[in-house]
Short mmCIF file of C-alpha atoms in Angstrom, two decimals:
data_model
loop_
_atom_site.label_atom_id
_atom_site.label_comp_id
_atom_site.label_asym_id
_atom_site.label_seq_id
_atom_site.Cartn_x
_atom_site.Cartn_y
_atom_site.Cartn_z
CA UNK A 1 127.70 45.69 107.90
CA UNK A 2 124.85 44.40 105.83
CA UNK A 3 123.15 46.47 103.18
CA UNK A 4 119.43 46.21 102.33
CA UNK A 5 116.91 47.34 99.76
CA UNK A 6 113.88 49.38 101.09
CA UNK A 7 110.76 49.98 99.25
CA UNK A 8 108.49 52.29 101.29
CA UNK A 9 105.54 54.71 100.46
CA UNK A 10 105.92 58.06 101.94
CA UNK A 11 102.97 60.52 101.78
CA UNK A 12 101.53 58.39 99.00
CA UNK A 13 104.76 58.31 96.96
CA UNK A 14 106.79 55.12 96.39
CA UNK A 15 110.58 55.24 97.21
CA UNK A 16 113.22 52.62 96.77
CA UNK A 17 116.59 52.89 98.08
CA UNK A 18 119.58 50.76 99.14
CA UNK A 19 120.64 51.39 102.73
CA UNK A 20 123.08 50.29 105.49
CA UNK A 21 121.28 48.35 108.16
CA UNK A 22 122.18 50.94 110.88
CA UNK A 23 120.51 53.80 108.99
CA UNK A 24 117.91 55.36 111.35
CA UNK A 25 114.50 55.99 109.62
CA UNK A 26 114.81 59.75 110.64
CA UNK A 27 118.06 60.01 108.76
CA UNK A 28 116.65 58.09 105.82
CA UNK A 29 113.76 60.47 105.44
CA UNK A 30 115.94 63.55 105.86
CA UNK A 31 119.16 62.51 103.86
CA UNK A 32 118.09 59.89 101.43
CA UNK A 33 114.50 61.25 100.49
CA UNK A 34 115.25 64.98 101.25
CA UNK A 35 112.11 65.14 103.51
CA UNK A 36 113.65 67.51 105.97
CA UNK A 37 110.28 68.52 107.59
CA UNK A 38 110.93 65.64 110.06
CA UNK A 39 113.33 67.15 112.69
CA UNK A 40 115.91 65.22 114.79
CA UNK A 41 116.38 66.31 118.36
CA UNK A 42 117.60 63.91 120.92
CA UNK A 43 118.03 60.71 118.83
CA UNK A 44 117.17 58.62 121.83
CA UNK A 45 113.36 58.73 122.01
CA UNK A 46 112.70 61.47 124.48
CA UNK A 47 112.00 64.71 122.55
CA UNK A 48 109.49 63.46 120.02
CA UNK A 49 110.65 65.95 117.29
CA UNK A 50 111.14 63.03 114.75
CA UNK A 51 107.56 61.63 115.25
CA UNK A 52 106.14 60.25 111.98
CA UNK A 53 103.26 57.88 111.14
CA UNK A 54 104.07 54.34 110.52
CA UNK A 55 101.00 52.70 109.02
CA UNK A 56 98.91 55.46 110.56
CA UNK A 57 100.34 55.28 114.16
CA UNK A 58 102.73 57.89 115.45
CA UNK A 59 106.24 56.46 116.16
CA UNK A 60 109.70 57.84 116.85
CA UNK A 61 111.64 57.69 113.54
CA UNK A 62 114.98 57.85 115.43
CA UNK A 63 114.19 54.54 117.18
CA UNK A 64 113.40 52.52 114.00
CA UNK A 65 115.81 51.49 111.30
CA UNK A 66 114.95 52.49 107.66
CA UNK A 67 115.22 48.79 106.69
CA UNK A 68 112.29 48.15 109.08
CA UNK A 69 110.14 50.48 106.98
CA UNK A 70 110.33 48.07 103.95
CA UNK A 71 106.91 47.52 102.60
CA UNK A 72 105.25 49.90 105.04
CA UNK A 73 103.51 53.14 104.64
CA UNK A 74 104.90 56.34 106.19
CA UNK A 75 103.36 59.83 106.61
CA UNK A 76 105.34 63.01 107.33
CA UNK A 77 104.56 66.47 107.96
CA UNK A 78 105.04 67.31 104.28
CA UNK A 79 102.00 65.23 103.50
CA UNK A 80 99.63 66.78 106.02
CA UNK A 81 98.26 69.64 103.86
CA UNK A 82 96.56 68.87 100.69
CA UNK A 83 98.49 71.34 98.55
CA UNK A 84 101.56 73.68 99.11
CA UNK A 85 99.23 76.66 99.23
CA UNK A 86 97.03 75.23 102.00
CA UNK A 87 97.50 74.21 105.71
CA UNK A 88 96.04 71.20 107.37
CA UNK A 89 93.21 72.38 109.85
CA UNK A 90 95.71 71.48 112.76
CA UNK A 91 98.41 73.55 111.16
CA UNK A 92 96.04 76.36 110.70
CA UNK A 93 95.04 76.21 114.44
CA UNK A 94 98.75 76.32 115.34
CA UNK A 95 99.14 79.45 113.34
CA UNK A 96 95.95 81.09 114.69
CA UNK A 97 96.74 80.19 118.32
CA UNK A 98 100.52 80.97 118.11
CA UNK A 99 101.23 77.36 118.93
CA UNK A 100 104.85 77.65 117.75
CA UNK A 101 107.76 79.90 118.11
CA UNK A 102 111.08 78.34 116.68
CA UNK A 103 109.06 75.55 115.11
CA UNK A 104 111.66 72.86 115.81
CA UNK A 105 109.21 70.52 117.79
CA UNK A 106 106.24 71.42 115.65
CA UNK A 107 106.44 68.88 113.05
CA UNK A 108 106.63 65.97 115.66
CA UNK A 109 103.72 67.52 117.61
CA UNK A 110 101.58 67.73 114.52
CA UNK A 111 102.12 64.11 113.57
CA UNK A 112 101.37 63.13 117.20
CA UNK A 113 98.23 65.20 117.55
CA UNK A 114 96.63 64.57 114.10
CA UNK A 115 95.96 60.74 114.93
CA UNK A 116 95.24 61.89 118.56
CA UNK A 117 92.38 64.09 117.32
CA UNK A 118 91.11 61.39 114.96
CA UNK A 119 90.84 59.08 118.00
CA UNK A 120 89.57 61.76 120.48
CA UNK A 121 87.55 64.32 118.51
CA UNK A 122 86.48 66.24 121.73
CA UNK A 123 89.36 66.01 124.06
CA UNK A 124 89.56 67.54 127.50
CA UNK A 125 92.54 69.86 128.24
CA UNK A 126 94.08 67.12 130.60
CA UNK A 127 93.85 64.53 127.75
CA UNK A 128 95.52 67.05 125.31
CA UNK A 129 98.39 67.66 127.88
CA UNK A 130 98.86 63.95 128.52
CA UNK A 131 98.99 63.25 124.79
CA UNK A 132 101.57 66.07 124.39
CA UNK A 133 103.73 64.53 127.16
CA UNK A 134 105.93 62.77 124.71
CA UNK A 135 106.92 65.89 122.89
CA UNK A 136 109.24 68.59 124.20
CA UNK A 137 108.98 72.27 123.43
CA UNK A 138 111.60 74.58 124.77
CA UNK A 139 109.85 77.85 123.56
CA UNK A 140 106.19 78.08 124.20
CA UNK A 141 105.63 76.66 127.73
CA UNK A 142 103.09 74.41 126.01
CA UNK A 143 99.91 76.71 126.76
CA UNK A 144 99.54 77.88 123.17
CA UNK A 145 100.12 74.41 121.88
CA UNK A 146 97.38 73.17 124.10
CA UNK A 147 95.25 76.14 122.93
CA UNK A 148 95.91 75.25 119.33
CA UNK A 149 94.88 71.64 119.71
CA UNK A 150 91.69 72.50 121.45
CA UNK A 151 91.02 75.11 118.79
CA UNK A 152 91.45 72.67 116.04
CA UNK A 153 89.07 70.07 117.93
CA UNK A 154 86.42 72.91 118.38
CA UNK A 155 86.59 73.73 114.68
CA UNK A 156 85.90 69.98 113.77
CA UNK A 157 82.86 69.84 115.97
CA UNK B 1 124.41 59.83 117.94
CA UNK B 2 124.18 57.02 115.36
CA UNK B 3 124.29 53.39 116.00
CA UNK B 4 127.48 51.52 115.24
CA UNK B 5 127.63 49.07 112.18
CA UNK B 6 125.85 45.74 112.56
CA UNK B 7 124.62 43.00 110.43
CA UNK B 8 120.86 42.62 110.23
CA UNK B 9 118.49 39.67 109.76
CA UNK B 10 114.78 39.83 109.76
CA UNK B 11 113.43 36.19 110.10
CA UNK B 12 109.92 35.62 109.11
CA UNK B 13 109.12 32.72 111.43
CA UNK B 14 109.91 31.67 115.04
CA UNK B 15 111.77 28.53 113.91
CA UNK B 16 114.04 30.56 111.65
CA UNK B 17 114.78 33.04 114.49
CA UNK B 18 115.61 30.12 116.87
CA UNK B 19 117.94 28.74 114.25
CA UNK B 20 119.91 31.96 114.08
CA UNK B 21 120.03 32.22 117.80
CA UNK B 22 121.36 28.48 118.07
CA UNK B 23 124.10 29.42 115.73
CA UNK B 24 124.95 33.14 116.63
CA UNK B 25 123.50 33.48 120.18
CA UNK B 26 126.60 35.16 121.69
CA UNK B 27 126.97 37.89 118.95
CA UNK B 28 123.24 38.48 118.28
CA UNK B 29 120.94 40.80 119.99
CA UNK B 30 117.10 40.46 119.52
CA UNK B 31 115.24 43.49 118.20
CA UNK B 32 111.81 43.65 119.44
CA UNK B 33 110.15 47.25 119.62
CA UNK B 34 113.38 48.78 119.89
CA UNK B 35 112.25 51.51 122.36
CA UNK B 36 115.04 50.70 124.89
CA UNK B 37 117.55 48.88 122.53
CA UNK B 38 117.85 51.62 119.87
CA UNK B 39 118.65 54.28 122.34
CA UNK B 40 121.28 51.94 123.71
CA UNK B 41 122.65 51.60 120.13
CA UNK B 42 122.38 55.22 119.43
CA UNK B 43 124.50 56.07 122.54
CA UNK B 44 126.93 53.25 121.53
CA UNK B 45 126.54 51.51 124.93
CA UNK B 46 126.13 48.23 123.06
CA UNK B 47 127.78 47.10 119.74
CA UNK B 48 126.22 43.89 118.82
CA UNK B 49 127.60 42.20 115.63
CA UNK B 50 124.16 41.03 114.57
CA UNK B 51 120.64 42.43 115.15
CA UNK B 52 117.77 39.79 114.71
CA UNK B 53 114.60 41.77 114.00
CA UNK B 54 111.51 39.90 115.29
CA UNK B 55 109.04 42.39 113.86
CA UNK B 56 108.32 40.12 110.80
CA UNK B 57 107.29 37.24 112.92
CA UNK B 58 103.51 37.45 112.99
CA UNK B 59 103.05 34.30 114.95
CA UNK B 60 104.42 36.11 118.14
CA UNK B 61 101.69 38.84 117.97
CA UNK B 62 98.67 37.52 119.61
CA UNK B 63 96.32 37.85 122.72
CA UNK B 64 94.48 34.75 123.68
CA UNK B 65 91.94 34.63 126.65
CA UNK B 66 90.41 31.20 127.52
CA UNK B 67 87.03 30.58 129.05
CA UNK B 68 88.34 30.61 132.62
CA UNK B 69 89.88 33.99 131.98
CA UNK B 70 93.66 32.89 131.71
CA UNK B 71 95.56 35.07 129.38
CA UNK B 72 98.39 34.35 126.94
CA UNK B 73 100.28 37.16 125.21
CA UNK B 74 102.66 36.66 122.45
CA UNK B 75 105.99 38.45 123.04
CA UNK B 76 105.71 40.79 119.96
CA UNK B 77 102.29 42.11 120.91
CA UNK B 78 102.48 45.92 121.05
CA UNK B 79 101.86 47.57 124.39
CA UNK B 80 99.31 49.74 122.48
CA UNK B 81 97.39 46.69 121.46
CA UNK B 82 97.15 45.57 125.18
CA UNK B 83 96.09 48.92 126.15
CA UNK B 84 93.13 48.98 123.64
CA UNK B 85 92.16 45.29 123.88
CA UNK B 86 88.71 44.87 125.73
CA UNK B 87 89.60 41.25 126.69
CA UNK B 88 92.60 42.52 128.63
CA UNK B 89 90.58 45.05 130.46
CA UNK B 90 88.18 42.27 131.36
CA UNK B 91 90.49 39.46 132.33
CA UNK B 92 93.69 41.31 133.31
CA UNK B 93 92.53 44.65 134.49
CA UNK B 94 95.74 45.41 136.42
CA UNK B 95 97.57 45.11 133.10
CA UNK B 96 95.12 47.31 131.38
CA UNK B 97 95.65 49.88 134.16
CA UNK B 98 99.51 49.57 133.79
CA UNK B 99 99.62 50.25 130.09
CA UNK B 100 98.89 53.99 130.03
CA UNK B 101 101.64 54.60 132.65
CA UNK B 102 104.21 53.18 130.18
CA UNK B 103 106.14 56.05 128.42
CA UNK B 104 104.04 57.87 125.72
CA UNK B 105 101.69 56.53 122.93
CA UNK B 106 104.39 56.84 120.38
CA UNK B 107 106.62 54.48 122.45
CA UNK B 108 103.73 52.05 123.18
CA UNK B 109 102.94 51.98 119.35
CA UNK B 110 106.25 50.26 118.95
CA UNK B 111 107.13 48.84 122.33
CA UNK B 112 106.21 45.12 122.90
CA UNK B 113 105.46 43.18 125.96
CA UNK B 114 108.27 40.64 125.42
CA UNK B 115 110.84 43.25 124.78
CA UNK B 116 109.97 45.16 127.93
CA UNK B 117 110.09 41.89 130.15
CA UNK B 118 113.36 40.69 128.43
CA UNK B 119 114.92 44.15 128.90
CA UNK B 120 114.24 43.83 132.77
CA UNK B 121 114.65 47.49 133.62
CA UNK B 122 113.65 47.66 137.35
CA UNK B 123 112.06 51.17 136.54
CA UNK B 124 109.76 49.39 134.04
CA UNK B 125 106.00 48.86 134.76
CA UNK B 126 105.61 45.56 132.84
CA UNK B 127 108.11 43.52 134.86
CA UNK B 128 106.33 44.69 138.02
CA UNK B 129 102.77 43.91 136.55
CA UNK B 130 103.83 40.44 135.40
CA UNK B 131 105.10 39.60 138.95
CA UNK B 132 102.04 40.97 140.72
CA UNK B 133 99.81 39.03 138.41
CA UNK B 134 101.64 35.74 139.13
CA UNK B 135 102.75 35.55 135.51
CA UNK B 136 104.77 32.90 133.79
CA UNK B 137 107.20 33.57 131.06
CA UNK B 138 107.62 31.10 128.23
CA UNK B 139 111.21 30.78 126.84
CA UNK B 140 112.17 28.85 123.65
CA UNK B 141 115.39 27.76 122.21
CA UNK B 142 116.66 24.94 120.01
CA UNK B 143 117.17 22.98 123.19
CA UNK B 144 113.33 23.11 123.93
CA UNK B 145 110.85 25.15 125.83
CA UNK B 146 110.63 26.00 129.59
CA UNK B 147 108.30 28.16 131.64
CA UNK B 148 109.76 30.44 134.36
CA UNK B 149 107.58 32.10 137.07
CA UNK B 150 107.99 36.03 136.59
CA UNK B 151 109.11 36.15 140.07
CA UNK B 152 112.04 34.01 139.17
CA UNK B 153 112.68 35.47 135.79
CA UNK B 154 114.25 38.76 137.02
CA UNK B 155 117.48 37.86 138.63
CA UNK B 156 119.45 41.17 138.62
CA UNK B 157 119.76 44.62 137.21
CA UNK B 158 118.64 44.23 133.54
CA UNK B 159 119.44 40.53 133.87
CA UNK B 160 117.03 37.57 133.48
CA UNK B 161 116.96 33.87 133.74
CA UNK B 162 117.22 33.66 130.04
CA UNK B 163 120.28 32.03 128.35
CA UNK B 164 121.63 33.56 125.15
CA UNK B 165 120.27 30.89 122.83
CA UNK B 166 116.71 31.42 124.22
CA UNK B 167 113.97 33.71 123.30
CA UNK B 168 111.07 35.08 125.32
CA UNK B 169 107.98 33.90 123.33
CA UNK B 170 105.00 34.45 125.60
CA UNK B 171 103.59 35.82 129.00
CA UNK B 172 100.91 33.68 130.60
CA UNK B 173 98.71 35.24 133.30
CA UNK B 174 96.51 32.82 135.39
CA UNK B 175 92.87 33.72 135.54
CA UNK B 176 92.03 36.38 138.18
CA UNK B 177 90.60 34.71 141.32
CA UNK B 178 87.10 35.86 142.44
CA UNK B 179 86.91 38.73 144.81
CA UNK B 180 90.07 40.25 143.66
CA UNK B 181 90.84 43.93 143.43
CA UNK B 182 93.92 45.65 141.93
CA UNK B 183 95.54 49.06 141.56
CA UNK B 184 98.78 50.29 139.94
CA UNK B 185 99.91 53.65 141.34
CA UNK B 186 103.04 55.63 140.46
CA UNK B 187 104.33 59.06 140.91
CA UNK B 188 106.39 60.55 137.91
CA UNK B 189 107.57 64.19 137.39
CA UNK B 190 105.47 64.22 134.01
CA UNK B 191 103.23 61.65 132.73
CA UNK B 192 105.09 59.01 130.87
CA UNK B 193 108.35 59.74 132.48
CA UNK B 194 110.28 57.18 134.67
CA UNK B 195 108.41 57.03 137.95
CA UNK B 196 110.06 58.02 141.31
CA UNK B 197 108.15 55.36 142.94
CA UNK B 198 105.39 52.98 141.80
CA UNK B 199 103.45 49.98 143.18
CA UNK B 200 101.19 47.25 141.73
CA UNK B 201 98.81 46.00 144.48
CA UNK B 202 96.40 43.01 144.39
CA UNK B 203 94.11 41.76 146.98
CA UNK B 204 91.89 38.75 147.02
CA UNK B 205 89.14 38.59 149.68
CA UNK B 206 88.00 35.50 151.57
CA UNK B 207 84.24 34.76 151.91
CA UNK B 208 84.19 36.44 155.35
CA UNK B 209 85.74 39.59 153.96
CA UNK B 210 89.28 39.15 155.38
CA UNK B 211 92.27 39.28 153.17
CA UNK B 212 92.93 35.95 151.69
CA UNK B 213 95.98 37.04 149.79
CA UNK B 214 97.64 40.28 149.02
CA UNK B 215 100.43 41.21 146.61
CA UNK B 216 102.49 44.31 146.60
CA UNK B 217 105.22 44.69 143.97
CA UNK B 218 107.29 47.85 143.50
CA UNK B 219 109.35 49.41 140.63
CA UNK B 220 112.65 51.22 141.18
CA UNK B 221 112.86 49.73 144.54
CA UNK B 222 115.99 47.48 143.90
CA UNK B 223 117.61 45.63 141.20
CA UNK B 224 114.45 43.59 140.31
CA UNK B 225 110.72 44.04 140.75
CA UNK B 226 110.50 44.00 144.58
CA UNK B 227 107.80 41.94 146.26
CA UNK B 228 107.20 43.32 149.65
CA UNK B 229 106.56 40.01 151.47
CA UNK B 230 106.74 41.48 154.97
CA UNK B 231 104.14 44.03 154.07
CA UNK B 232 101.84 41.43 152.52
CA UNK B 233 102.46 39.24 155.64
CA UNK B 234 100.84 42.04 157.66
CA UNK B 235 97.81 41.99 155.25
CA UNK B 236 97.21 38.32 154.73
CA UNK B 237 94.49 36.99 157.01
CA UNK B 238 93.71 40.50 158.24
CA UNK B 239 90.44 42.41 158.27
CA UNK B 240 90.84 45.21 155.68
CA UNK B 241 90.85 48.76 156.94
CA UNK B 242 92.66 51.98 156.79
CA UNK B 243 94.71 51.13 159.84
CA UNK B 244 95.82 47.83 158.48
CA UNK B 245 96.80 49.39 155.13
CA UNK B 246 98.88 51.92 156.93
CA UNK B 247 100.78 49.35 158.82
CA UNK B 248 101.52 47.43 155.73
CA UNK B 249 102.63 50.51 153.90
CA UNK B 250 104.84 51.40 156.79
CA UNK B 251 106.33 47.98 156.64
CA UNK B 252 106.79 48.17 152.85
CA UNK B 253 108.66 51.50 153.38
CA UNK B 254 111.33 49.52 155.19
CA UNK B 255 111.47 46.87 152.48
CA UNK B 256 111.96 49.02 149.29
CA UNK B 257 115.49 50.16 148.53
CA UNK B 258 115.43 53.05 146.03
CA UNK B 259 118.63 54.95 145.01
CA UNK B 260 119.11 58.71 145.18
CA UNK B 261 119.06 60.42 141.70
CA UNK B 262 119.16 63.96 140.48
CA UNK B 263 115.51 64.38 140.88
CA UNK B 264 114.76 62.81 144.19
CA UNK B 265 116.44 61.27 147.32
CA UNK B 266 116.04 57.72 148.21
CA UNK B 267 114.41 58.96 151.38
CA UNK B 268 111.71 60.81 149.39
CA UNK B 269 111.14 57.88 147.22
CA UNK B 270 110.58 55.65 150.40
CA UNK B 271 108.01 58.22 151.48
CA UNK B 272 106.23 58.05 148.10
CA UNK B 273 106.20 54.36 148.16
CA UNK B 274 104.47 54.29 151.58
CA UNK B 275 101.94 56.82 150.43
CA UNK B 276 101.24 55.06 147.32
CA UNK B 277 100.89 51.71 149.00
CA UNK B 278 98.14 53.02 151.18
CA UNK B 279 96.31 54.56 148.27
CA UNK B 280 96.73 51.34 146.13
CA UNK B 281 95.61 49.10 148.74
CA UNK B 282 92.47 51.26 149.52
CA UNK B 283 91.64 51.20 145.83
CA UNK B 284 92.23 47.46 145.51
CA UNK B 285 89.97 46.85 148.44
CA UNK B 286 87.37 48.94 147.04
CA UNK B 287 87.45 46.96 143.73
CA UNK B 288 87.56 43.59 145.46
CA UNK B 289 84.40 44.49 147.43
CA UNK B 290 82.75 45.61 144.11
CA UNK B 291 83.77 42.30 142.74
CA UNK B 292 82.17 40.47 145.62
CA UNK B 293 78.68 41.82 144.79
#
């Protein structure tokens, strides 16, 4: 099994590690870097809990190897808010609209919907539901999540 | 679960990748977007000794459209790039209509056209679209280059005409003929899920308004993308109308061969295929007429 050096920028900070080829990016973030905000659900690309941004685009971190992130930029939920005392506007909307219960899926949903709102600043409810279709939530029935995303869009307007 | 151990190489050029394949073909697996391969590895359904990562090969990531409207797409072009490219919308609108049906944005950001074609999942949309568009697939290996019609490329369940020292490098789509309409319709339980049934329809009208050539290709209707040739036989040369579309759809229902699964019976999927065929043909006809004006 080959080992590889990885140099990657996560939330603006540079990390360098030596990893096994088979190490998933999700496990790299959690176990090598201690960034446990990214959650791991199904580990086969269905639940969306591990969604992070790779060079600005949302991807499943359980379907990429850490070695593939060499030289790339990553963003995780830890980097959304500008300081530990603040929430990102979408996080604030989730809080205000009761968009989470257990919170397991929330990081993945935030990392999916932040770039979605950048691309679609005034989405319809149908667009929001389609954009959420790649993220499973087993608590909320999605209604409050949809409300939260629409609330965040409304506040941006 | 976690993938089994493997060695990993990330060649930075096509030549380098072909050398590795020539030397290690049997034990190597090519990693494109990884959206199907990595789940297979995580489940340990495959244990390749070597992964050859194609993601550093920039020369395989391109979309070219010539003056006539013929399209060439590099194997490592992301599905998301095809979805967003206005040249694809203009020159291969059926392909553009197909893209949003493929899984979810997070998957399309990584998933590639070459990976999806090489994976040859009969439930996949891209193999169906490639066949419906009369696509050609360019394969390269150390022994040379060859071009295979998409219709001949898919030979069985997740099995293609590719040999183990070859690599899928490009999808070519001929220019869309004049007075051609298209539609890709599918029904899934949730947007982006595997569809119960789905069809790509294409229809080219003759000068007198009759159907010069129709194409109907189905997903999850057998081991490979299924071309319903009896149904298109009903359409070719006919005067397009609801009744003709209904007859073709009913014929197609007899050609598709879906399987039962936990969500739907084969009978129900055949019903969906028939209904989708009628709708897709009506939409394709509408667009073909609009293109005539």
